[in-house]
Coordinates of C-alpha atoms in Angstrom, one line a residue:
M163 CA 20.2 1.8 101.1
Q164 CA 18.0 -1.0 102.4
R165 CA 20.8 -2.5 103.7
A166 CA 21.9 0.7 105.7
L167 CA 18.8 1.1 107.1
T168 CA 17.9 -2.4 108.3
A169 CA 21.7 -2.3 109.9
R170 CA 20.2 0.6 111.9
G171 CA 17.2 -1.1 112.9
Y172 CA 14.7 0.4 110.6
A173 CA 12.3 -2.1 109.0
C174 CA 12.9 -1.3 105.2
E175 CA 11.3 -2.8 102.2
V176 CA 12.1 -2.3 98.5
I177 CA 8.8 -2.0 96.6
A178 CA 8.5 -3.0 92.7
P179 CA 7.4 0.4 91.0
S180 CA 5.9 -2.0 88.3
K181 CA 3.2 -3.5 90.6
T182 CA 2.8 -0.3 92.7
P183 CA -1.0 0.5 92.3
R184 CA -2.0 3.9 90.0
Q185 CA -5.0 5.7 89.5
P186 CA -5.7 6.2 85.9
G187 CA -7.4 9.8 86.6
Q188 CA -4.7 11.1 88.7
R189 CA -3.0 13.8 87.1
V190 CA -1.4 15.8 89.6
K191 CA 1.8 14.1 90.9
T192 CA 4.0 15.8 93.8
D193 CA 6.4 14.0 96.5
A194 CA 4.0 15.1 99.2
R195 CA 1.1 13.0 97.3
D196 CA 3.4 10.1 96.5
S197 CA 4.4 9.9 99.9
L198 CA 0.9 9.8 101.2
D199 CA -0.2 7.3 98.6
L200 CA 2.5 4.8 99.3
A201 CA 1.8 5.0 103.3
E202 CA -1.9 4.5 102.3
Y203 CA -1.0 1.4 100.1
S204 CA 1.3 -0.1 102.7
R205 CA -1.2 -0.2 105.3
A206 CA -3.5 -1.8 103.0
G207 CA -1.0 -4.3 102.1
A208 CA -1.4 -3.1 98.4
L209 CA 2.5 -2.8 97.6
T210 CA 4.6 -5.6 96.6
P211 CA 8.2 -5.9 98.1
V212 CA 10.9 -7.4 95.9
W213 CA 13.6 -10.0 97.3
I214 CA 16.8 -8.5 98.3
P215 CA 19.7 -10.5 98.1
D216 CA 22.6 -10.3 101.0
Q217 CA 26.1 -9.4 99.8
E218 CA 27.3 -12.5 98.8
D219 CA 24.3 -13.5 96.9
E220 CA 24.9 -10.1 94.9
A221 CA 28.3 -10.6 94.3
I222 CA 27.9 -14.0 92.8
R223 CA 25.1 -12.6 90.8
D224 CA 27.4 -10.4 89.4
L225 CA 29.9 -12.5 88.4
S226 CA 27.3 -14.6 86.7
R227 CA 26.0 -11.7 84.9
A228 CA 29.8 -10.7 84.2
R229 CA 30.4 -14.1 82.3
E230 CA 27.1 -13.6 80.2
D231 CA 28.4 -10.6 79.0
A232 CA 31.8 -12.0 78.2
V233 CA 29.9 -15.0 76.4
N234 CA 28.1 -12.3 74.4
N235 CA 31.4 -10.6 73.6
R236 CA 33.0 -13.9 72.3
T237 CA 29.9 -14.4 69.8
Q238 CA 30.4 -10.9 68.7
V239 CA 34.0 -11.1 67.9
R240 CA 33.5 -14.7 66.5
Q241 CA 30.9 -13.1 64.0
Q242 CA 33.3 -10.2 63.1
L243 CA 35.9 -12.9 62.3
K244 CA 33.6 -14.9 60.2
G245 CA 32.3 -12.0 58.5
F246 CA 35.9 -11.0 57.8
L247 CA 36.8 -14.1 56.2
L248 CA 33.3 -14.5 54.1
R249 CA 34.3 -11.2 52.5
H250 CA 37.7 -12.7 51.4
D251 CA 35.8 -15.9 50.3
R252 CA 37.4 -18.0 53.0
R253 CA 34.8 -20.9 53.9
Y254 CA 35.4 -23.3 56.5
G255 CA 34.3 -26.9 55.2
G256 CA 34.3 -28.5 58.5
K257 CA 30.9 -29.3 60.3
T258 CA 31.8 -27.7 63.8
S259 CA 33.5 -24.5 64.2
W260 CA 35.4 -23.0 66.8
C261 CA 37.1 -26.5 67.7
L262 CA 40.7 -27.8 67.2
T263 CA 40.1 -28.6 63.8
H264 CA 38.8 -25.0 63.2
D265 CA 41.6 -23.5 64.7
A266 CA 44.1 -25.6 62.8
W267 CA 42.2 -24.1 59.6
L268 CA 42.4 -20.6 60.7
A269 CA 46.4 -21.2 61.3
R270 CA 46.6 -22.0 57.7
Q271 CA 45.2 -18.9 56.6
S272 CA 47.4 -16.5 54.8
F273 CA 46.9 -13.3 52.8
E274 CA 49.0 -11.5 50.3
S275 CA 48.5 -7.9 51.5
A276 CA 50.1 -7.3 54.6
A277 CA 47.4 -4.9 55.8
T278 CA 44.8 -7.6 55.3
Q279 CA 46.9 -10.5 56.9
T280 CA 47.2 -7.9 60.0
A281 CA 43.6 -7.2 60.3
F282 CA 43.0 -11.2 60.1
T283 CA 45.6 -11.9 62.9
E284 CA 43.8 -8.9 65.1
Y285 CA 40.5 -10.7 64.7
W286 CA 41.6 -14.0 65.4
Q287 CA 43.4 -12.9 68.5
A288 CA 40.4 -11.1 69.9
V289 CA 38.5 -14.4 69.7
K290 CA 41.4 -15.9 71.5
A291 CA 41.2 -13.5 74.3
A292 CA 37.6 -13.7 74.4
D293 CA 37.8 -17.4 74.9
E294 CA 40.3 -16.8 77.7
R295 CA 38.3 -14.5 79.4
V296 CA 35.1 -16.8 79.5
A297 CA 37.2 -19.4 80.7
R298 CA 38.6 -17.5 83.5
L299 CA 35.0 -16.3 84.6
T300 CA 33.6 -19.7 84.3
K301 CA 36.6 -20.9 86.7
A302 CA 36.0 -18.2 89.2
L303 CA 32.1 -18.7 89.1
Q304 CA 32.3 -22.1 90.1
A305 CA 34.8 -21.5 92.6
S306 CA 32.6 -18.9 94.1
I307 CA 29.9 -21.1 95.3
A308 CA 32.0 -23.1 97.8
G309 CA 30.2 -22.5 101.2
W310 CA 27.4 -20.5 99.8
R311 CA 24.1 -20.9 101.6
F312 CA 22.4 -21.8 98.2
E313 CA 25.5 -24.3 97.0
P314 CA 23.0 -27.4 98.0
V315 CA 20.5 -25.9 95.5
V316 CA 23.1 -25.4 92.7
D317 CA 24.1 -29.2 93.1
A318 CA 20.7 -30.5 93.4
L319 CA 19.5 -28.5 89.9
Q320 CA 22.2 -29.9 87.8
A321 CA 20.2 -33.1 88.3
L322 CA 18.0 -31.9 85.5
R323 CA 19.1 -32.2 81.7
G324 CA 20.4 -29.3 80.1
V325 CA 21.3 -27.5 83.6
A326 CA 25.0 -27.9 84.3
A327 CA 27.0 -26.0 86.8
V328 CA 26.9 -22.4 85.0
T329 CA 23.3 -22.5 84.3
A330 CA 22.4 -23.7 87.8
I331 CA 24.5 -21.1 89.5
G332 CA 23.0 -18.4 87.2
L333 CA 19.3 -19.5 87.9
V334 CA 19.9 -19.5 91.9
A335 CA 21.9 -16.5 91.6
E336 CA 18.9 -14.6 89.7
I337 CA 15.8 -16.3 91.2
G338 CA 17.3 -16.4 95.0
D339 CA 15.3 -18.2 97.7
L340 CA 12.8 -20.3 95.8
S341 CA 10.8 -20.8 99.2
R342 CA 9.5 -17.2 98.3
F343 CA 7.2 -18.6 95.7
E344 CA 4.2 -20.5 97.3
H345 CA 3.4 -22.4 94.1
P346 CA 5.7 -23.1 90.5
R347 CA 3.2 -20.8 88.8
K348 CA 4.3 -18.0 90.9
L349 CA 7.9 -18.7 89.5
M350 CA 6.7 -19.0 86.0
G351 CA 5.1 -15.7 86.4
Y352 CA 8.0 -14.1 87.8
L353 CA 10.1 -15.2 85.0
G354 CA 7.8 -14.0 82.5
L355 CA 7.1 -17.4 81.1
V356 CA 3.2 -17.2 81.0
P357 CA 1.2 -16.1 78.2
S358 CA -0.4 -12.7 78.4
E359 CA -4.1 -12.5 78.3
H360 CA -6.9 -10.4 77.3
S361 CA -10.1 -11.9 77.8
S362 CA -13.9 -10.5 78.5
G363 CA -16.8 -12.3 79.4
E364 CA -16.6 -15.8 77.5
R365 CA -13.9 -15.0 75.1
T366 CA -10.7 -16.0 76.0
S367 CA -7.7 -14.4 74.1
R368 CA -4.0 -15.3 74.9
G369 CA -1.0 -13.9 73.3
S370 CA 2.8 -14.4 73.5
I371 CA 4.5 -14.4 76.8
T372 CA 4.6 -11.5 79.2
K373 CA 8.3 -11.1 79.5
T374 CA 8.2 -9.5 82.8
G375 CA 10.5 -9.9 85.8
N376 CA 14.0 -11.8 85.4
G377 CA 15.0 -11.9 81.8
H378 CA 18.6 -13.3 83.0
A379 CA 17.0 -16.5 84.4
R380 CA 14.4 -16.4 81.6
R381 CA 17.2 -16.9 79.2
L382 CA 19.1 -19.4 80.8
L383 CA 15.8 -21.7 81.0
V384 CA 15.0 -21.4 77.7
E385 CA 18.5 -22.2 76.7
A386 CA 18.6 -25.4 78.8
A387 CA 14.9 -26.2 77.2
W388 CA 16.4 -27.0 73.9
N389 CA 18.1 -30.2 75.6
Y390 CA 14.6 -31.7 75.8
R391 CA 14.2 -32.1 71.9
F392 CA 16.1 -35.5 72.3
K393 CA 14.5 -38.5 73.6
A394 CA 14.8 -38.8 77.4
R395 CA 18.0 -40.6 78.8
V396 CA 20.8 -40.2 81.4
G397 CA 23.9 -39.9 79.7
R398 CA 27.5 -39.9 81.0
D399 CA 27.8 -36.3 81.9
L400 CA 24.3 -36.4 83.4
N401 CA 25.0 -39.3 85.6
E402 CA 28.0 -37.5 87.0
R403 CA 26.1 -34.8 88.0
Q404 CA 23.8 -36.5 89.7
Q405 CA 26.3 -38.5 92.0
G406 CA 25.8 -38.0 95.7
L407 CA 22.4 -36.5 95.0
S408 CA 19.2 -37.8 97.1
E409 CA 17.0 -40.5 95.3
A410 CA 14.0 -38.1 95.7
I411 CA 15.8 -35.4 93.5
R412 CA 16.8 -37.8 91.1
T413 CA 13.4 -39.2 90.8
I414 CA 11.7 -35.6 90.3
A415 CA 14.6 -34.7 87.6
W416 CA 14.0 -38.1 85.9
K417 CA 10.2 -37.4 86.0
G418 CA 10.8 -34.0 84.7
Q419 CA 13.0 -35.3 81.7
L420 CA 10.2 -37.8 80.8
R421 CA 7.5 -35.2 80.8
L422 CA 9.5 -32.2 78.9
S423 CA 11.0 -34.2 76.4
S424 CA 7.4 -36.1 75.5
R425 CA 5.9 -32.3 75.7
Y426 CA 8.6 -31.4 73.1
A427 CA 7.7 -34.0 70.9
A428 CA 4.0 -33.5 71.1
L429 CA 4.0 -30.0 70.4
S430 CA 6.6 -30.3 67.5
K431 CA 4.2 -33.2 66.3
R432 CA 1.2 -30.5 66.1
G433 CA 3.4 -28.4 64.0
I434 CA 4.3 -25.5 66.1
Q435 CA 7.1 -23.3 65.6
A436 CA 10.3 -24.7 67.2
N437 CA 11.0 -21.4 69.5
K438 CA 7.4 -21.4 70.9
V439 CA 7.8 -25.1 71.7
C440 CA 10.9 -24.3 73.7
V441 CA 9.4 -21.5 75.4
A442 CA 6.7 -23.6 76.3
V443 CA 8.9 -26.4 77.6
A444 CA 10.8 -23.7 79.6
R445 CA 7.5 -22.6 81.4
E446 CA 7.3 -26.7 82.7
L447 CA 11.0 -26.7 83.1
A448 CA 10.7 -23.9 85.5
G449 CA 8.1 -26.0 87.6
F450 CA 10.9 -28.7 88.0
V451 CA 13.3 -26.1 89.2
W452 CA 11.1 -25.1 91.8
A453 CA 10.4 -28.6 93.0
I454 CA 13.8 -29.6 92.9
G455 CA 15.3 -26.4 94.5
M456 CA 12.5 -26.6 97.4
H457 CA 13.2 -30.3 98.0
A458 CA 17.2 -29.3 98.3
Q459 CA 16.1 -26.6 100.6
R460 CA 14.3 -28.8 103.0
E461 CA 16.9 -31.5 102.9
K462 CA 19.4 -28.8 104.1
A463 CA 17.4 -27.6 106.8
A464 CA 16.8 -31.1 108.1
T465 CA 20.6 -31.7 108.6

């Protein structure tokens, strides 16, 4: 509707319902009252509009979320197969599952009952189909960004450790134009990575993260943050991703890796639970995503 109204020359904004002012004592709600309240809030500048992606942005976001759903489905069918095998006391002795060695082990499994063998085959075929679906969507997602207005930002974000192509595309598709955040703390708040707070007077009380905003991007950052449990280094894959990027972007990425790896080590040394450490690192990682993304957008504007 916003696109249709804008195309006809009307000024139209989509307002975030969660940030619309509400009067706690108001018990009468009608369309007329709501319309009047919204008009008054709009005139006072008290309404918060949301970012509207264009059709290409939305299409890439849909494809990214479709791949995420496919990955979740693959995890589910893999667990179903593992559960079936455990019920029949079939235990894989290798260190890593879902690799070529594991596939060879699965191919050697046979059952006396024809019904049991059929059930096993169906479970395994479901896993294979899920793998193929993820591979198709991954290939389509990587091909979809050719010529996209945010392609330079996607390329630049891959300078960060733990942020390969799929993660970078997902982050940019979910967050959109990083310039709408005037400070990295705004991005951290948008992603729901800041701690909740209930303070009064001299008493300061902070709780778990707010988890407001975009959950898809938040999950991607938390997954990427696990990579900083290792010492800072530029491995082969990361070095390949950084080829062709400016020295300024590579410098920001290296500073980020040094900071986040040391932060992870320091928090772990204090005995903080691993998941909390990872979320804290993800919050700071969002700041480096903002810095690199903004620099990439400035580089594009200068060309």
